[in-house]
Tab-separated table of C-alpha atoms in Angstrom:
chain	number	residue	atom	x	y	z
A	38	UNK	CA	102.112	121.629	177.715
A	39	UNK	CA	105.081	121.910	180.071
A	40	UNK	CA	107.594	124.745	179.821
A	41	UNK	CA	110.291	122.330	178.689
A	42	UNK	CA	108.061	120.883	175.967
A	43	UNK	CA	107.341	124.376	174.670
A	44	UNK	CA	111.094	125.034	174.492
A	45	UNK	CA	111.729	121.722	172.718
A	46	UNK	CA	108.975	122.493	170.205
A	47	UNK	CA	110.600	125.806	169.290
A	48	UNK	CA	113.977	124.140	168.807
A	49	UNK	CA	112.383	121.447	166.623
A	50	UNK	CA	110.609	124.122	164.563
A	51	UNK	CA	113.932	125.903	164.052
A	52	UNK	CA	115.620	122.630	163.092
A	53	UNK	CA	112.859	121.808	160.592
A	54	UNK	CA	113.120	125.284	159.080
A	55	UNK	CA	116.869	124.917	158.560
A	56	UNK	CA	116.529	121.343	157.310
A	57	UNK	CA	113.939	122.450	154.741
A	58	UNK	CA	116.066	125.352	153.482
A	59	UNK	CA	117.781	123.252	150.810
A	60	UNK	CA	114.443	122.250	149.302
A	61	UNK	CA	113.208	125.842	149.458
A	62	UNK	CA	116.303	127.000	147.610
A	63	UNK	CA	115.987	124.284	144.954
A	64	UNK	CA	112.418	125.359	144.171
A	65	UNK	CA	113.569	128.964	143.929
A	66	UNK	CA	116.475	127.910	141.701
A	67	UNK	CA	114.137	126.008	139.366
A	68	UNK	CA	112.054	129.155	138.906
A	69	UNK	CA	115.174	131.225	138.283
A	70	UNK	CA	116.489	128.766	135.696
A	71	UNK	CA	113.119	128.790	133.947
A	72	UNK	CA	113.352	132.566	133.539
A	73	UNK	CA	116.922	132.318	132.252
A	74	UNK	CA	115.817	129.644	129.787
A	75	UNK	CA	112.941	131.827	128.621
A	76	UNK	CA	115.401	134.585	127.715
A	77	UNK	CA	117.721	132.100	125.985
A	78	UNK	CA	114.903	130.757	123.794
A	79	UNK	CA	113.560	134.158	122.787
A	80	UNK	CA	114.400	134.282	119.069
A	81	UNK	CA	113.420	137.918	118.833
A	82	UNK	CA	116.416	139.089	120.894
A	83	UNK	CA	120.036	139.639	119.937
A	84	UNK	CA	122.707	137.565	121.657
A	85	UNK	CA	124.170	140.627	123.361
A	86	UNK	CA	120.693	141.631	124.497
A	87	UNK	CA	120.089	138.199	125.956
A	88	UNK	CA	123.398	138.357	127.806
A	89	UNK	CA	122.606	141.743	129.353
A	90	UNK	CA	119.040	140.715	130.224
A	91	UNK	CA	120.370	137.655	132.038
A	92	UNK	CA	122.736	139.885	134.006
A	93	UNK	CA	119.878	142.170	135.069
A	94	UNK	CA	117.728	139.154	135.917
A	95	UNK	CA	120.527	137.728	138.075
A	96	UNK	CA	120.842	141.020	139.952
A	97	UNK	CA	117.096	141.227	140.612
A	98	UNK	CA	116.873	137.592	141.596
A	99	UNK	CA	119.841	137.966	143.934
A	100	UNK	CA	117.888	140.620	145.826
A	101	UNK	CA	114.880	138.287	145.881
A	102	UNK	CA	117.066	135.487	147.234
A	103	UNK	CA	118.475	137.751	149.948
A	104	UNK	CA	114.943	138.682	151.013
A	105	UNK	CA	113.987	135.023	151.187
A	106	UNK	CA	117.132	134.193	153.155
A	107	UNK	CA	116.554	137.039	155.603
A	108	UNK	CA	112.934	136.037	156.177
A	109	UNK	CA	113.859	132.426	156.887
A	110	UNK	CA	116.847	133.253	159.084
A	111	UNK	CA	114.938	135.878	161.061
A	112	UNK	CA	112.294	133.263	161.872
A	113	UNK	CA	114.967	130.648	162.645
A	114	UNK	CA	116.882	132.872	165.075
A	115	UNK	CA	113.694	134.217	166.601
A	116	UNK	CA	112.594	130.678	167.487
A	117	UNK	CA	115.994	129.861	168.976
A	118	UNK	CA	116.098	133.169	170.848
A	119	UNK	CA	112.684	132.514	172.385
A	120	UNK	CA	113.742	128.970	173.280
A	121	UNK	CA	116.876	130.225	175.039
A	122	UNK	CA	114.947	132.918	176.893
A	123	UNK	CA	112.343	130.447	178.158
A	124	UNK	CA	114.991	127.862	179.034
A	125	UNK	CA	116.989	130.392	181.068
A	126	UNK	CA	113.897	131.155	183.130
A	127	UNK	CA	113.609	127.455	183.966
A	128	UNK	CA	117.353	127.138	184.612
A	129	UNK	CA	117.264	130.106	186.997
A	130	UNK	CA	114.301	128.764	188.944
A	131	UNK	CA	115.046	128.263	192.618
A	132	UNK	CA	114.349	124.803	194.109
A	133	UNK	CA	110.908	124.505	195.724
A	134	UNK	CA	110.685	125.139	199.459
A	135	UNK	CA	111.025	121.931	201.459
A	136	UNK	CA	108.293	120.818	203.845
A	137	UNK	CA	109.183	121.817	207.403
A	138	UNK	CA	108.948	118.279	208.794
A	139	UNK	CA	111.155	116.900	206.003
A	140	UNK	CA	113.674	119.700	206.559
A	141	UNK	CA	113.852	118.949	210.287
A	142	UNK	CA	114.459	115.245	209.654
A	143	UNK	CA	117.148	116.160	207.164
A	144	UNK	CA	118.886	118.471	209.651
A	145	UNK	CA	119.102	115.657	212.176
A	146	UNK	CA	120.332	113.116	209.617
A	147	UNK	CA	122.790	115.631	208.167
A	148	UNK	CA	124.382	116.176	211.540
A	149	UNK	CA	124.696	112.433	212.066
A	150	UNK	CA	126.232	112.089	208.579
A	151	UNK	CA	128.993	114.572	209.385
A	152	UNK	CA	129.886	112.639	212.528
A	153	UNK	CA	129.828	109.289	210.697
A	154	UNK	CA	132.113	110.592	207.942
A	155	UNK	CA	134.526	112.099	210.459
A	156	UNK	CA	134.909	108.734	212.222
A	157	UNK	CA	135.139	106.627	209.055
A	158	UNK	CA	137.990	105.594	206.793
A	159	UNK	CA	138.104	107.362	203.413
A	160	UNK	CA	136.648	104.296	201.668
A	161	UNK	CA	133.790	103.981	204.140
A	162	UNK	CA	133.200	107.754	204.170
A	163	UNK	CA	132.636	107.736	200.417
A	164	UNK	CA	130.048	104.958	200.744
A	165	UNK	CA	128.237	106.745	203.592
A	166	UNK	CA	128.187	110.097	201.787
A	167	UNK	CA	127.096	108.572	198.483
A	168	UNK	CA	124.179	106.769	200.150
A	169	UNK	CA	123.133	109.992	201.868
A	170	UNK	CA	123.179	111.958	198.608
A	171	UNK	CA	121.220	109.226	196.820
A	172	UNK	CA	118.684	109.086	199.639
A	173	UNK	CA	118.014	112.837	199.510
A	174	UNK	CA	115.470	113.704	196.825
A	175	UNK	CA	114.667	117.390	197.379
A	176	UNK	CA	117.004	119.578	195.253
A	177	UNK	CA	117.118	122.269	197.953
A	178	UNK	CA	118.415	119.756	200.498
A	179	UNK	CA	120.882	118.227	198.057
A	180	UNK	CA	122.134	121.754	197.468
A	181	UNK	CA	122.918	122.035	201.175
A	182	UNK	CA	125.080	118.915	200.882
A	183	UNK	CA	126.803	120.479	197.874
A	184	UNK	CA	127.422	123.726	199.748
A	185	UNK	CA	129.062	121.914	202.681
A	186	UNK	CA	130.720	119.148	200.678
A	187	UNK	CA	134.287	120.355	201.250
A	188	UNK	CA	133.841	120.692	205.010
A	189	UNK	CA	132.137	117.275	205.214
A	190	UNK	CA	135.043	115.450	203.565
A	191	UNK	CA	137.789	117.557	205.179
A	192	UNK	CA	138.441	115.051	208.043
A	193	UNK	CA	139.171	112.188	205.611
A	194	UNK	CA	140.454	113.735	202.393
A	195	UNK	CA	143.998	114.062	203.728
A	196	UNK	CA	144.195	110.288	204.260
A	197	UNK	CA	142.506	109.397	200.985
A	198	UNK	CA	144.346	107.639	198.171
A	199	UNK	CA	144.205	109.168	194.683
A	200	UNK	CA	141.594	106.598	193.679
A	201	UNK	CA	139.376	107.696	196.577
A	202	UNK	CA	139.945	111.364	195.745
A	203	UNK	CA	138.770	110.689	192.207
A	204	UNK	CA	135.629	109.055	193.589
A	205	UNK	CA	135.023	112.107	195.786
A	206	UNK	CA	135.367	114.378	192.761
A	207	UNK	CA	132.833	112.263	190.859
A	208	UNK	CA	130.489	112.288	193.849
A	209	UNK	CA	130.735	116.059	194.172
A	210	UNK	CA	129.915	116.548	190.484
A	211	UNK	CA	126.978	114.173	190.855
A	212	UNK	CA	125.797	116.147	193.887
A	213	UNK	CA	126.023	119.379	191.887
A	214	UNK	CA	123.848	117.924	189.126
A	215	UNK	CA	121.308	116.478	191.517
A	216	UNK	CA	121.080	119.762	193.434
A	217	UNK	CA	119.923	121.480	190.265
A	218	UNK	CA	117.126	119.024	189.644
A	219	UNK	CA	116.304	117.176	186.427
A	220	UNK	CA	114.270	120.043	184.961
A	221	UNK	CA	117.033	122.619	185.445
A	222	UNK	CA	119.647	120.274	183.978
A	223	UNK	CA	117.480	119.645	180.922
A	224	UNK	CA	116.858	123.386	180.547
A	225	UNK	CA	120.617	124.007	180.568
A	226	UNK	CA	121.078	121.325	177.918
A	227	UNK	CA	118.397	122.968	175.777
A	228	UNK	CA	120.131	126.344	176.133
A	229	UNK	CA	123.369	124.768	174.938
A	230	UNK	CA	121.591	123.110	172.019
A	231	UNK	CA	119.874	126.338	170.949
A	232	UNK	CA	123.119	128.305	171.230
A	233	UNK	CA	124.906	125.720	169.111
A	234	UNK	CA	122.236	125.898	166.419
A	235	UNK	CA	122.337	129.708	166.446
A	236	UNK	CA	126.025	129.603	165.610
A	237	UNK	CA	125.564	127.381	162.562
A	238	UNK	CA	125.385	128.603	158.964
A	239	UNK	CA	121.749	128.481	157.879
A	240	UNK	CA	122.215	127.264	154.317
A	241	UNK	CA	124.175	124.088	153.662
A	242	UNK	CA	127.389	123.748	151.687
A	243	UNK	CA	125.398	122.076	148.894
A	244	UNK	CA	123.321	125.234	148.451
A	245	UNK	CA	126.390	127.472	148.629
A	246	UNK	CA	127.982	125.499	145.790
A	247	UNK	CA	124.879	125.912	143.609
A	248	UNK	CA	124.105	129.565	144.240
A	249	UNK	CA	127.266	130.765	142.490
A	250	UNK	CA	125.462	130.205	139.171
A	251	UNK	CA	123.135	133.086	140.062
A	252	UNK	CA	125.625	135.749	141.109
A	253	UNK	CA	128.901	136.038	143.024
A	254	UNK	CA	127.193	138.320	145.546
A	255	UNK	CA	124.522	135.685	146.115
A	256	UNK	CA	127.132	133.221	147.335
A	257	UNK	CA	128.953	135.870	149.356
A	258	UNK	CA	125.896	137.020	151.285
A	259	UNK	CA	123.442	134.101	151.274
A	260	UNK	CA	124.126	133.220	154.906
A	261	UNK	CA	124.399	136.883	155.905
A	262	UNK	CA	121.614	138.783	154.109
A	263	UNK	CA	121.708	141.654	156.606
A	264	UNK	CA	125.237	142.425	155.429
A	265	UNK	CA	123.985	142.422	151.828
A	266	UNK	CA	121.313	145.012	152.549
A	267	UNK	CA	123.862	147.120	154.415
A	268	UNK	CA	126.180	146.934	151.410
A	269	UNK	CA	123.341	147.719	148.979
A	270	UNK	CA	120.941	150.043	150.840
A	271	UNK	CA	117.495	150.448	149.334
A	272	UNK	CA	117.477	147.090	147.565
A	273	UNK	CA	115.205	145.654	150.251
A	274	UNK	CA	112.419	147.884	148.854
A	275	UNK	CA	112.668	146.517	145.315
A	276	UNK	CA	109.640	144.578	144.086
A	277	UNK	CA	111.544	141.571	142.787
A	278	UNK	CA	108.393	139.909	141.441
A	279	UNK	CA	108.274	142.475	138.618
A	280	UNK	CA	110.846	143.278	135.970
A	281	UNK	CA	112.677	146.539	136.468
A	282	UNK	CA	112.215	149.465	134.114
A	283	UNK	CA	115.778	148.880	132.933
A	284	UNK	CA	114.918	145.289	131.959
A	285	UNK	CA	111.839	146.372	130.010
A	286	UNK	CA	113.738	149.072	128.108
A	287	UNK	CA	116.669	146.752	127.390
A	288	UNK	CA	114.409	144.010	126.035
A	289	UNK	CA	112.732	146.448	123.667
A	290	UNK	CA	116.104	147.761	122.502
A	291	UNK	CA	117.458	144.232	121.996
A	292	UNK	CA	114.791	143.062	119.569
A	293	UNK	CA	116.044	141.930	116.187
A	294	UNK	CA	114.924	144.236	113.397
């Protein structure tokens, strides 16, 4: 597996995790609704008792939802963080050293190019320079053209029409891209993609519209569970799979005599 493929795989995993979040929430919501319904159908409880039990259930389930959200988002951002880190290593990689014989041939041709451009019209100079850039494959050598681009075109740029100047700008940008090499360019694109995904809200608007039925705090903090646990310290330690002591006592006190 190439480095770039490993990076792409992590981004895809993160995308799949986010894409699946709506389904994960719906399954959680179905379980929550089932518990609410169980309280509603309990004929042994007073109406006020049912109401209070549902409130306590909503509070406990909100904590459970925040834990689930945090777990998913931590994994999501971890994958994207690893992808960015690996991609930056590729993007910062220096071009491979050029074979000595190839470098010597380039030096000779490069010198001849400068002379040819200096003696040419702006239109012809653009053609000559473009062909030279296209004919140079090694990123390290293309980078030398990029580094000296302004001095190469200096003899003709003053005579160039605006149309020719625009072509020179395009050629320079093309030279910049080619100097990086295809792998570096793709790595930079992957960094941008991962950064863009990191800045997105994890849960969709559809989920945000549904979660209000659980609790106002659930909607407020669903996409920022860390802020929830900062606001309510200690709740992360609650065993949300079990009813709280308060729920048990309240249910007993709410039974119809």
